[in-house]
CSV table of C-alpha atoms in Angstrom, one decimal:
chain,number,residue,atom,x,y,z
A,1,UNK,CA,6.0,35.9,6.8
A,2,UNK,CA,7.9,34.5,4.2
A,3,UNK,CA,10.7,33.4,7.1
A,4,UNK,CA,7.7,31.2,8.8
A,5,UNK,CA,7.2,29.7,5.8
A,6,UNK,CA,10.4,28.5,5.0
A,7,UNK,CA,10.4,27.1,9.2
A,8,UNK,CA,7.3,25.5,8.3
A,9,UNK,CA,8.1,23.8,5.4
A,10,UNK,CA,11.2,22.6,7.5
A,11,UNK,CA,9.5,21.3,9.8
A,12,UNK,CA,7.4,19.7,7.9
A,13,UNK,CA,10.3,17.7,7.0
A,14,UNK,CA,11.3,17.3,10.8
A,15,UNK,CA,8.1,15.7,11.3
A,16,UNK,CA,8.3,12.9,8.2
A,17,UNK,CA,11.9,12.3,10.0
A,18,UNK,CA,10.5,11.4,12.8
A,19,UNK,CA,7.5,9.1,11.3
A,20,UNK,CA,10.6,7.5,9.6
A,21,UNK,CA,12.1,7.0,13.0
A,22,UNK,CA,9.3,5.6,14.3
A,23,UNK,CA,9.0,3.1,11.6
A,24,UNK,CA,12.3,1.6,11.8
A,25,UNK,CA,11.8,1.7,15.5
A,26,UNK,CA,8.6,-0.2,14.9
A,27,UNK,CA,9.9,-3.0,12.6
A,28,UNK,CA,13.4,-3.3,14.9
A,29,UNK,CA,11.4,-4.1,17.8
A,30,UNK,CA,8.8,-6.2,15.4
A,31,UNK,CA,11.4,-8.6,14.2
A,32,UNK,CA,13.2,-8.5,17.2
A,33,UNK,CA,9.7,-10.0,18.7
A,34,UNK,CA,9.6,-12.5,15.6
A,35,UNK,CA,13.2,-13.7,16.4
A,36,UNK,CA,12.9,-14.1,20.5
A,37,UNK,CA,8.8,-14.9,20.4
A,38,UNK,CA,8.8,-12.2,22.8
A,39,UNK,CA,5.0,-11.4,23.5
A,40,UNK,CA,6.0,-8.2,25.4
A,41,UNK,CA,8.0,-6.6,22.6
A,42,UNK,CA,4.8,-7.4,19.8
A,43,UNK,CA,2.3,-5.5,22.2
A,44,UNK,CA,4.6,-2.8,22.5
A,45,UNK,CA,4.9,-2.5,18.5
A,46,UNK,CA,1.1,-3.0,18.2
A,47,UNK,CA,0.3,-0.4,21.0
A,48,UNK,CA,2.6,2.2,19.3
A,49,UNK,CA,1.5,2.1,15.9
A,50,UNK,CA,-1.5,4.4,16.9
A,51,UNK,CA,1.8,7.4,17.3
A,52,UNK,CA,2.7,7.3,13.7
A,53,UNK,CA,-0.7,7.2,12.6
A,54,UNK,CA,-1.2,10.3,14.8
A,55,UNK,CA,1.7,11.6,13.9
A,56,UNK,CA,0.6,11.7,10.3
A,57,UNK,CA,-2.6,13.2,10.6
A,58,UNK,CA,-0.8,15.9,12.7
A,59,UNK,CA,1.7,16.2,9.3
A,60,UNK,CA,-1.2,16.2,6.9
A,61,UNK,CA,-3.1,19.2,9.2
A,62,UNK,CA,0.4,21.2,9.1
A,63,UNK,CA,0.8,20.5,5.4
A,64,UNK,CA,-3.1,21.8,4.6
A,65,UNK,CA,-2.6,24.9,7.0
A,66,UNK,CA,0.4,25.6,4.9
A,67,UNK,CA,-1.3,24.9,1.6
A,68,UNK,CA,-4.3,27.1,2.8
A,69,UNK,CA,-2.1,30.0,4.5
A,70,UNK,CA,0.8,30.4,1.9
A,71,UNK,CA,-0.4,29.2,-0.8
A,72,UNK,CA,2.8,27.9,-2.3
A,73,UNK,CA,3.6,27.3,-5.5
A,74,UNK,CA,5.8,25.6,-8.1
A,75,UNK,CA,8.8,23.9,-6.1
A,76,UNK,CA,7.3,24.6,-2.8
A,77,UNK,CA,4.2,23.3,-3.6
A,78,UNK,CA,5.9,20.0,-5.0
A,79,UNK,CA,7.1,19.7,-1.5
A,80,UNK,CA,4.1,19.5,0.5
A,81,UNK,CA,2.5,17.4,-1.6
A,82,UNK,CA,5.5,15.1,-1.5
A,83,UNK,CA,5.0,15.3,1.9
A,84,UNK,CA,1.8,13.9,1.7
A,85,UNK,CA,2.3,11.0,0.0
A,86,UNK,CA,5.5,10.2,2.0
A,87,UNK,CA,3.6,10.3,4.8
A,88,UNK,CA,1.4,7.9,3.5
A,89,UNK,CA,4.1,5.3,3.0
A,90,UNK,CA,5.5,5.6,6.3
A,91,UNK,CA,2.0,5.2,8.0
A,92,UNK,CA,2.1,2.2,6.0
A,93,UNK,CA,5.3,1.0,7.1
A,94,UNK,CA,3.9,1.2,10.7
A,95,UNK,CA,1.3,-1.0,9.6
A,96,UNK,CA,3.7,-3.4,7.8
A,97,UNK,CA,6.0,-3.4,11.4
A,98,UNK,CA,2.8,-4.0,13.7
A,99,UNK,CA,1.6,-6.9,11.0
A,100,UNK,CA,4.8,-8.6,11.6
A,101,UNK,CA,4.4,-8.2,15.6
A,102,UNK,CA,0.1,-9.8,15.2
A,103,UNK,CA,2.1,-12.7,13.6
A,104,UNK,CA,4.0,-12.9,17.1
A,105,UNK,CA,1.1,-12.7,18.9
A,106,UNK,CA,-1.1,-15.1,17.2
A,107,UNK,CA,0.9,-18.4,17.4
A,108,UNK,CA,3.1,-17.6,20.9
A,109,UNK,CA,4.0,-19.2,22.7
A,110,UNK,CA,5.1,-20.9,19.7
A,111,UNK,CA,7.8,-19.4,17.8
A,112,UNK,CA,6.0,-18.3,14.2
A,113,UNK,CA,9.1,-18.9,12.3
A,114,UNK,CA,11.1,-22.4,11.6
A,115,UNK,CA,14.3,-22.5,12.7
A,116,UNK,CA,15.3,-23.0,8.8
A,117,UNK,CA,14.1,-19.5,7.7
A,118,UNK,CA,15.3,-17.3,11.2
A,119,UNK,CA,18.1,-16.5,9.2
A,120,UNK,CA,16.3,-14.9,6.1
A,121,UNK,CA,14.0,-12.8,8.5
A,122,UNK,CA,17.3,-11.5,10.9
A,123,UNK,CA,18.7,-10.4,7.7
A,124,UNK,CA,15.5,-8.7,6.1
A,125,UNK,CA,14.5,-6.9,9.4
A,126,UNK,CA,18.2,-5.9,9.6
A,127,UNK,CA,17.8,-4.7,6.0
A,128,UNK,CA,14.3,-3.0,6.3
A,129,UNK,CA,15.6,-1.1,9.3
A,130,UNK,CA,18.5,-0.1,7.7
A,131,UNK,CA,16.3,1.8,4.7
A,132,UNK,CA,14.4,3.0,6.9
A,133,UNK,CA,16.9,4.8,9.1
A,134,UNK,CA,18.6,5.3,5.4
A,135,UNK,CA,15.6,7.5,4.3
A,136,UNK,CA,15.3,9.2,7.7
A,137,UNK,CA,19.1,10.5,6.9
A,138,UNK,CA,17.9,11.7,3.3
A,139,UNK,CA,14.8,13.7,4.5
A,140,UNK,CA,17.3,14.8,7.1
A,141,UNK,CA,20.1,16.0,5.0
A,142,UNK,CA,18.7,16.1,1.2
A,143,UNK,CA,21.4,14.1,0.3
A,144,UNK,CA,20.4,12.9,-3.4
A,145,UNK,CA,23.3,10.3,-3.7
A,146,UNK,CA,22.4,8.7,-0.5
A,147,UNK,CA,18.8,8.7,-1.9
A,148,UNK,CA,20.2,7.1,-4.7
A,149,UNK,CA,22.1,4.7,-2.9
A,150,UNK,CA,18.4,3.1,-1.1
A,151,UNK,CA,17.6,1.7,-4.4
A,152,UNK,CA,21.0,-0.6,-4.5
A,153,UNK,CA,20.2,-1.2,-1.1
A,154,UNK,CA,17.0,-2.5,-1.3
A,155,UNK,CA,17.8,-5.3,-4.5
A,156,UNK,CA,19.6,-6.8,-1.1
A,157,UNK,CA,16.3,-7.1,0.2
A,158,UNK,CA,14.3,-8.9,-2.7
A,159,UNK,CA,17.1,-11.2,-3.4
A,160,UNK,CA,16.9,-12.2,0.3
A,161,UNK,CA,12.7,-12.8,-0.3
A,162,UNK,CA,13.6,-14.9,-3.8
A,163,UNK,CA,15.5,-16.9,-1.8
A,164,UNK,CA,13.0,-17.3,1.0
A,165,UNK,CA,10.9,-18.4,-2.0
A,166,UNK,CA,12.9,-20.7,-3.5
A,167,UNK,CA,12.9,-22.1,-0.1
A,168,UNK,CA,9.3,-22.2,0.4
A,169,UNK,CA,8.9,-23.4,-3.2
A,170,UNK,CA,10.8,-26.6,-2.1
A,171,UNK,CA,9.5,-29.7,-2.4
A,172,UNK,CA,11.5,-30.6,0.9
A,173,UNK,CA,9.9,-28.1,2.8
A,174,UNK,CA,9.0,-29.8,6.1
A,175,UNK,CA,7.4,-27.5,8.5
A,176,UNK,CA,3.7,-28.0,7.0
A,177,UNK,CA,1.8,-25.0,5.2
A,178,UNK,CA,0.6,-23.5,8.3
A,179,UNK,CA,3.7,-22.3,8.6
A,180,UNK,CA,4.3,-21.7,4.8
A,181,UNK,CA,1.6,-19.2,4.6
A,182,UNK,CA,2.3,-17.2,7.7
A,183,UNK,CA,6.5,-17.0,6.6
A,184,UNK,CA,5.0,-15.8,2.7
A,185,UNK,CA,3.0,-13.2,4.3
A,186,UNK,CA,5.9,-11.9,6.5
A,187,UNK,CA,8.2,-11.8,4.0
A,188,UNK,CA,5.8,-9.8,1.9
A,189,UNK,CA,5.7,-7.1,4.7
A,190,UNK,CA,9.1,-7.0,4.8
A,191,UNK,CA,9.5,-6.5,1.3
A,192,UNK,CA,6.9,-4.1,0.8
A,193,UNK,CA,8.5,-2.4,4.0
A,194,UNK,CA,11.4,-1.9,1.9
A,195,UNK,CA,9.7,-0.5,-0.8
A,196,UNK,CA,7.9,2.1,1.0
A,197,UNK,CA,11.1,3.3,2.3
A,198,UNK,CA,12.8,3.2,-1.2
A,199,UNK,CA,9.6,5.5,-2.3
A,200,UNK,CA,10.1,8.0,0.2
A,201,UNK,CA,13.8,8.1,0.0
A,202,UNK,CA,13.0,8.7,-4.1
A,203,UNK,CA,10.2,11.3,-3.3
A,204,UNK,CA,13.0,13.6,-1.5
A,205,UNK,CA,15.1,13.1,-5.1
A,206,UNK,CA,11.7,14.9,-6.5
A,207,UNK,CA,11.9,17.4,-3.8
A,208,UNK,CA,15.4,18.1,-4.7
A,209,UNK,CA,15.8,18.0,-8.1
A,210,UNK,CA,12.3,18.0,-9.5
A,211,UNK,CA,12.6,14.6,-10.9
A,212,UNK,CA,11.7,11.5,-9.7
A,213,UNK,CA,14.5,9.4,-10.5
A,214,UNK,CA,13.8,6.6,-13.1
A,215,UNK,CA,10.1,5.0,-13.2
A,216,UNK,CA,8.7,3.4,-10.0
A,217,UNK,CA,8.9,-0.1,-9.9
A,218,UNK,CA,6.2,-1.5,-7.5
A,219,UNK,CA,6.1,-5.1,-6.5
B,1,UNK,CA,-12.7,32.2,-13.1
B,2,UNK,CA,-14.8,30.7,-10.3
B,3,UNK,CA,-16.7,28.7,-12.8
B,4,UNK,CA,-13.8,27.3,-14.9
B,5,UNK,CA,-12.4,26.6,-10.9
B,6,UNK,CA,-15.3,24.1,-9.9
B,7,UNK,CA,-15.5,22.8,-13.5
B,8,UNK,CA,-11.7,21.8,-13.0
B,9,UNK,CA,-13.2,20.4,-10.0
B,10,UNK,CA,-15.2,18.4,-11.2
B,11,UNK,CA,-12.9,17.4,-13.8
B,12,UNK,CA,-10.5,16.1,-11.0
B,13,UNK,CA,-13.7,13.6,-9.6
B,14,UNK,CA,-14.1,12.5,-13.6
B,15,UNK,CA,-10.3,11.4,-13.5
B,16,UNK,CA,-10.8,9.7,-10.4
B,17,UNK,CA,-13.9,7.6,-11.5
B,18,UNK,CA,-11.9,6.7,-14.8
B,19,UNK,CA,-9.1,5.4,-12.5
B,20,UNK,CA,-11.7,3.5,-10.6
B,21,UNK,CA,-13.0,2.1,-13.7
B,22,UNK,CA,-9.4,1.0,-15.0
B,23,UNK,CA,-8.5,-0.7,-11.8
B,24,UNK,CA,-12.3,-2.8,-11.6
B,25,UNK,CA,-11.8,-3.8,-15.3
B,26,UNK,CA,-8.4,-4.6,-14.7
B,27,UNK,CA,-9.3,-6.9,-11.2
B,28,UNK,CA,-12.3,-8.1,-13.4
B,29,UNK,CA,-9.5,-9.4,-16.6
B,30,UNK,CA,-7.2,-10.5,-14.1
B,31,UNK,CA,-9.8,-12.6,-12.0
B,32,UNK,CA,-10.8,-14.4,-15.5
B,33,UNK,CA,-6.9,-15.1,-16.3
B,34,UNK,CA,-6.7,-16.6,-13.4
B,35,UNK,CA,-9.9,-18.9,-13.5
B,36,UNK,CA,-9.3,-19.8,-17.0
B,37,UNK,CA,-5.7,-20.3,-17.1
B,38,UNK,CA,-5.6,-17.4,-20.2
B,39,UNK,CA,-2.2,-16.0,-20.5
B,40,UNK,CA,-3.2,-13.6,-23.5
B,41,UNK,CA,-6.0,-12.0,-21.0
B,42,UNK,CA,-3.4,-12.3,-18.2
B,43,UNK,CA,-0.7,-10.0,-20.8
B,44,UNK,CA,-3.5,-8.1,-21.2
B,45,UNK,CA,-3.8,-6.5,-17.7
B,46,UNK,CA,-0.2,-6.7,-17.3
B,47,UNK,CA,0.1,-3.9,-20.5
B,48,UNK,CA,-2.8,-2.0,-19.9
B,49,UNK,CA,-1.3,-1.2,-16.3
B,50,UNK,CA,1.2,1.7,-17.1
B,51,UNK,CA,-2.6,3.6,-18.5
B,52,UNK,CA,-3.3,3.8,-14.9
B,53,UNK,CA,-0.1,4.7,-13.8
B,54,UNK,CA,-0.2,7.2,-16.9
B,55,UNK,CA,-4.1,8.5,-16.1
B,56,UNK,CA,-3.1,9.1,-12.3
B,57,UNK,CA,0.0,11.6,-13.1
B,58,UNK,CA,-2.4,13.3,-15.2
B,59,UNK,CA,-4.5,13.8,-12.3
B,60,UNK,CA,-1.4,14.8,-9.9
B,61,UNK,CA,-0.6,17.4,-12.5
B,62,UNK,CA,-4.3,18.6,-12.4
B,63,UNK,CA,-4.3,18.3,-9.2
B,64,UNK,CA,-1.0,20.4,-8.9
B,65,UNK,CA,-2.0,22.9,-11.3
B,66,UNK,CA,-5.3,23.8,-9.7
B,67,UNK,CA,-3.7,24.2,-6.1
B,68,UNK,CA,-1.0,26.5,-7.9
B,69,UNK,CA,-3.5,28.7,-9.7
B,70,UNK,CA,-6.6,29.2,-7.9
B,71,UNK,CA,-5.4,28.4,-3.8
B,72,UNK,CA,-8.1,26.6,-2.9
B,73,UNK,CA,-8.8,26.7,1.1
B,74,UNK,CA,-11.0,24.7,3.2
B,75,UNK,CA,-13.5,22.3,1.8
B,76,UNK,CA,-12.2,22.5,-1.5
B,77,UNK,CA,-8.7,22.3,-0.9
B,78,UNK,CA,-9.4,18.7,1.4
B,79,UNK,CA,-11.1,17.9,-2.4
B,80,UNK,CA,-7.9,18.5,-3.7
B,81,UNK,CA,-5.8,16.9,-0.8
B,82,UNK,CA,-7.9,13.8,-0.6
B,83,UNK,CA,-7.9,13.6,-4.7
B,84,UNK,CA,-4.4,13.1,-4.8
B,85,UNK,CA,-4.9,10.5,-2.0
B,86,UNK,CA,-7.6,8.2,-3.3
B,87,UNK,CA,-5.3,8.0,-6.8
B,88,UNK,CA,-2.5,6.7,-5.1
B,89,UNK,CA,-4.9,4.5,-3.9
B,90,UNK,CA,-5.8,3.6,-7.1
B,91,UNK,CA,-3.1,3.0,-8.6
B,92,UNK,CA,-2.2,0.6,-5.9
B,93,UNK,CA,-5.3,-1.4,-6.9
B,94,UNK,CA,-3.8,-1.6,-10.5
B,95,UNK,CA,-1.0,-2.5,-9.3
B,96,UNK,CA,-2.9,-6.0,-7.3
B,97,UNK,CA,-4.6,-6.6,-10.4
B,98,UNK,CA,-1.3,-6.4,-12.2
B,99,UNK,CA,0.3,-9.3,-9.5
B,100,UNK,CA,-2.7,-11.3,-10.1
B,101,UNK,CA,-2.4,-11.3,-13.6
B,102,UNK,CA,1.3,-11.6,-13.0
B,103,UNK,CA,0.5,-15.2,-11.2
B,104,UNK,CA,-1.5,-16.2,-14.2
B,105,UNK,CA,2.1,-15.6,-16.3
B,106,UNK,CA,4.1,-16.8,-14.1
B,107,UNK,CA,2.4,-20.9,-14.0
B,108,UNK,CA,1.0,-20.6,-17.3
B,109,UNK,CA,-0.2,-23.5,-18.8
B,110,UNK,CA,-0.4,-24.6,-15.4
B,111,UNK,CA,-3.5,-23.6,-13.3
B,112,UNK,CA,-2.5,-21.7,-10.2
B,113,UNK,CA,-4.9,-22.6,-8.4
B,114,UNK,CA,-6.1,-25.9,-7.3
B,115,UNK,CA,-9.7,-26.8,-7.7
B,116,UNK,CA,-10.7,-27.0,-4.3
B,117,UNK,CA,-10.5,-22.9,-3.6
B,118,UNK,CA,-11.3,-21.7,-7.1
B,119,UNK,CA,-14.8,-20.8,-5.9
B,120,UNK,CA,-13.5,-18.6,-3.1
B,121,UNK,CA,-11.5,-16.6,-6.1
B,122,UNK,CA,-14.5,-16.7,-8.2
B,123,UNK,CA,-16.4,-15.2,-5.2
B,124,UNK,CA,-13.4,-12.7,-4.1
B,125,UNK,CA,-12.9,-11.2,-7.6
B,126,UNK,CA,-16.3,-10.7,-8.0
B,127,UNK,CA,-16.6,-8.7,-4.2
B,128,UNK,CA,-13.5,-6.5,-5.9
B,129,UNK,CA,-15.0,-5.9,-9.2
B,130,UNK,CA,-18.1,-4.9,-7.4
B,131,UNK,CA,-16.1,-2.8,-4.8
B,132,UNK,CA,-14.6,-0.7,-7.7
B,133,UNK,CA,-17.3,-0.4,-9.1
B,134,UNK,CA,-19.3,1.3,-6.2
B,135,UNK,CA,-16.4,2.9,-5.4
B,136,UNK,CA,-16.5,4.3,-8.8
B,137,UNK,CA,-19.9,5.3,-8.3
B,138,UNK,CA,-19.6,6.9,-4.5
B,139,UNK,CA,-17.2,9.4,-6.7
B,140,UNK,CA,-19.6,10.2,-9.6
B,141,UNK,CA,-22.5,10.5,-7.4
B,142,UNK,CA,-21.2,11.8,-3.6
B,143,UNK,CA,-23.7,9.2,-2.7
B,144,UNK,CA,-22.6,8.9,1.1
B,145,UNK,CA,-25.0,6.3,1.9
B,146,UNK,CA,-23.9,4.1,-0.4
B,147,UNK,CA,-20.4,5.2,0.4
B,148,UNK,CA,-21.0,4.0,4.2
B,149,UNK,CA,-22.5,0.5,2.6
B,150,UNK,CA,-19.0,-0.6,1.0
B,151,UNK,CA,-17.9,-1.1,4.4
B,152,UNK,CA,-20.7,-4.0,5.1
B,153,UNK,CA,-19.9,-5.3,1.1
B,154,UNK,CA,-15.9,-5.4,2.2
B,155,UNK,CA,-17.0,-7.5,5.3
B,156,UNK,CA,-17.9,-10.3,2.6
B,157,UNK,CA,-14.0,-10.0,1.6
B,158,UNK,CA,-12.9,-10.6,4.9
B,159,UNK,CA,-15.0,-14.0,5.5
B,160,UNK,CA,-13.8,-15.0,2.4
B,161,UNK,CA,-10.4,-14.3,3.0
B,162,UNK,CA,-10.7,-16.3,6.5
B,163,UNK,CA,-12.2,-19.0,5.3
B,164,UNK,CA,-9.7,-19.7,2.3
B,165,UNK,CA,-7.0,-19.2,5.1
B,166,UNK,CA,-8.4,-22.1,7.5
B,167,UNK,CA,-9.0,-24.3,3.9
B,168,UNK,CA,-4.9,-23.5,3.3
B,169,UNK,CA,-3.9,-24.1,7.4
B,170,UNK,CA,-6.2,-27.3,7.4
B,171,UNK,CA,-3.9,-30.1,7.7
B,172,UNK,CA,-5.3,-32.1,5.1
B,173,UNK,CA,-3.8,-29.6,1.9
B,174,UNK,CA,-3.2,-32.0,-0.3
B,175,UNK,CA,-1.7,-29.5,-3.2
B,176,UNK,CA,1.8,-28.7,-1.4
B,177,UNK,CA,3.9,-26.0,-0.4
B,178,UNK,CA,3.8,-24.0,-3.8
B,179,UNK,CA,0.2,-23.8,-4.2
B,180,UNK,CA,-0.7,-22.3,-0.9
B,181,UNK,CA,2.1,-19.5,-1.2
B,182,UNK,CA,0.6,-18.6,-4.3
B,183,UNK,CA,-2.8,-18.6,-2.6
B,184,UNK,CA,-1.5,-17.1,0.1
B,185,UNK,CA,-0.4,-14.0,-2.3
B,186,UNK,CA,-3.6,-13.7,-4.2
B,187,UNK,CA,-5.6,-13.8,-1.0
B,188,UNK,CA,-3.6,-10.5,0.0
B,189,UNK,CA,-3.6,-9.1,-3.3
B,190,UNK,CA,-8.0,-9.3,-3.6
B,191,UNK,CA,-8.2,-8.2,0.3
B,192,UNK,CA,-5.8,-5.2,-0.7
B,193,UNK,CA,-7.9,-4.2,-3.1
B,194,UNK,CA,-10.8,-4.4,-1.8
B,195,UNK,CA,-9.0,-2.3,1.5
B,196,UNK,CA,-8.2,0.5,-1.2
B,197,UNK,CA,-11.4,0.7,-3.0
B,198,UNK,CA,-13.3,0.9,0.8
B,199,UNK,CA,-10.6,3.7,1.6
B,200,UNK,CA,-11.5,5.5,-1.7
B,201,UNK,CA,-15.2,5.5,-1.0
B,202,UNK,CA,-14.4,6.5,2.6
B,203,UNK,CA,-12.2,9.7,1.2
B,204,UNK,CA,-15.7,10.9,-0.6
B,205,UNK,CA,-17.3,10.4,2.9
B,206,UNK,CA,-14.8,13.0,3.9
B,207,UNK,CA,-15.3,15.7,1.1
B,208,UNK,CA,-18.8,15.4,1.2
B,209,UNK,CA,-19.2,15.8,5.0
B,210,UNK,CA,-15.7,16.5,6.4
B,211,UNK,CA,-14.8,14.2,8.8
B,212,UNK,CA,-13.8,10.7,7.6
B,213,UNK,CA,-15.8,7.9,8.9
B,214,UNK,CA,-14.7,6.1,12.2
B,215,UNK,CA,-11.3,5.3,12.4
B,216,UNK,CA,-9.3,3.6,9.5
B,217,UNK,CA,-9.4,-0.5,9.7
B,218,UNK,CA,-6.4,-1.2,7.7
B,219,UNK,CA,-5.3,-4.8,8.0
């Protein structure tokens, strides 16, 4: 009994790994359709985002079996309910990558994206990928200093959306506000991207060490 | 035992409803901050934010404590489950108040906004306040009717929300680049909210009947 247990609270794990995966999957393939105004790639991002939210209701019935069946308590118990919200975040961060490809689809076959700003979103989708797969590795391994690590990482991140602000912000900006709004609101889901997958990777840290590292800094 | 059980029950709904009270005063403060270009309001929400952060670890820890000591299964351990949910979601929804308020700051003695699409801020704050506030009563009540009606009332959001994106892409926005990304923002921040407190009211759906109502429209 108590051997299952410990399975199913592994694979519990397994499973936020591979919402994670999906995630980054998601927003690689969103930005990618951002970058190229491919049409295909966005309907392939907005098609698939129904599997992670599947994929977390599947999660959430494993982690209430468990809850119901084992009752768990103390540090075990902290785990599933980590689990829970993580989950959360990464169905959100499916949202955030099929946000990103609707933006591709709404203005193609125009690109949505001045050629001034491509730059700022190659480097935030290579950054929000990057946590994502990051976090993957820590529910993966546990590994508190990599966990630790996402945090640094992500300050790349909102400098790179200050500076897409500050180029917004100026007065010289020539590509109309059409345009202005739709590249605020994508780098918003890139940032808060980013912070989902900082979240998670910090959760693990609680499921670790029993401590959630520091006080959460929302955006 | 049973009886202290369901009182610690109830307890955890209380806690909920005080969240949802915290976050509709807070939209309510922010809302006027922004209107009337008052930074000691605006400081105001900013400050009081960390209560809601500080009133939902409370209720994880309730939360946590119940599951641990009296194992709840099936309806009343998706009570739990889907407690711990609609706090995060509240908390979230202090959070949006807190960037609103947070826009206030950040142009004060400046207005953020320009004349022309105050009214559709005066109108959207008062569709979040009032979302709160029914949400607020869907979890004091397990009124599912008027749970189910939140979803028409959050449809008013949504024009709103359109419409003050076709006044920003009109052609003729004569306020510049900076005005509309800040528009652009609040817009999110009051349809965000108003997304959480729907999903909140939709959560009691689901304790009170045990299925969640259609599928989950997040945008």
């Amino acid at each position: 009994m108590r051997e299952a247990y410990h399975e199913q609270l592994q694979d519990l794990a397994g499973e936020l790994a591979t919402m994670c995966d999906m995630a980054a999957t998601a927003m690689e393939k969103a930005t990618r359709s951002l970058l190229d105004v491919d049409l295909g790639l966005a309907e392939e991002v907005i098609g698939d985002d129904v599997k992670v939210d599947e994929e977390r209701a599947r999660s959430e019935e494993h982690a209430l079996a468990l809850l119901a069946l084992q009752s768990p308590v103390a540090t075990d118990l902290r785990i599933v309910i980590t689990t829970l919200h993580a989950a959360e975040s990464l169905e959100r961060m499916g949202d955030l990558a099929q946000h990103v490809a609707k933006a591709t689809r709404r203005r193609h076959p125009q690109p949505v994206l001045p050629d001034q700003v491509r730059p700022y979103f190659a480097e935030m989708g290579r950054v929000a990928v990057h946590l994502a797969r990051r976090a993957e590795e820590v529910i993966r391994t546990k590994d508190i200093d990599l966990a630790r690590q996402l945090e640094d990482e992500d300050d790349a991140m909102d400098d790179l959306h200050r500076h897409l602000f500050s180029v917004l912000m100026d007065k010289e900006w020539p590509h109309g506000t059409a345009a202005a709004v739709d590249v605020t609101l994508l780098g918003r889901f890139y940032e808060r991207f980013a912070d989902h997958a900082v979240s998670v990777a910090r959760r693990m840290v609680f499921v670790v060490t029993g401590k959630m590292p520091g006080s959460e800094d929302q955006h």
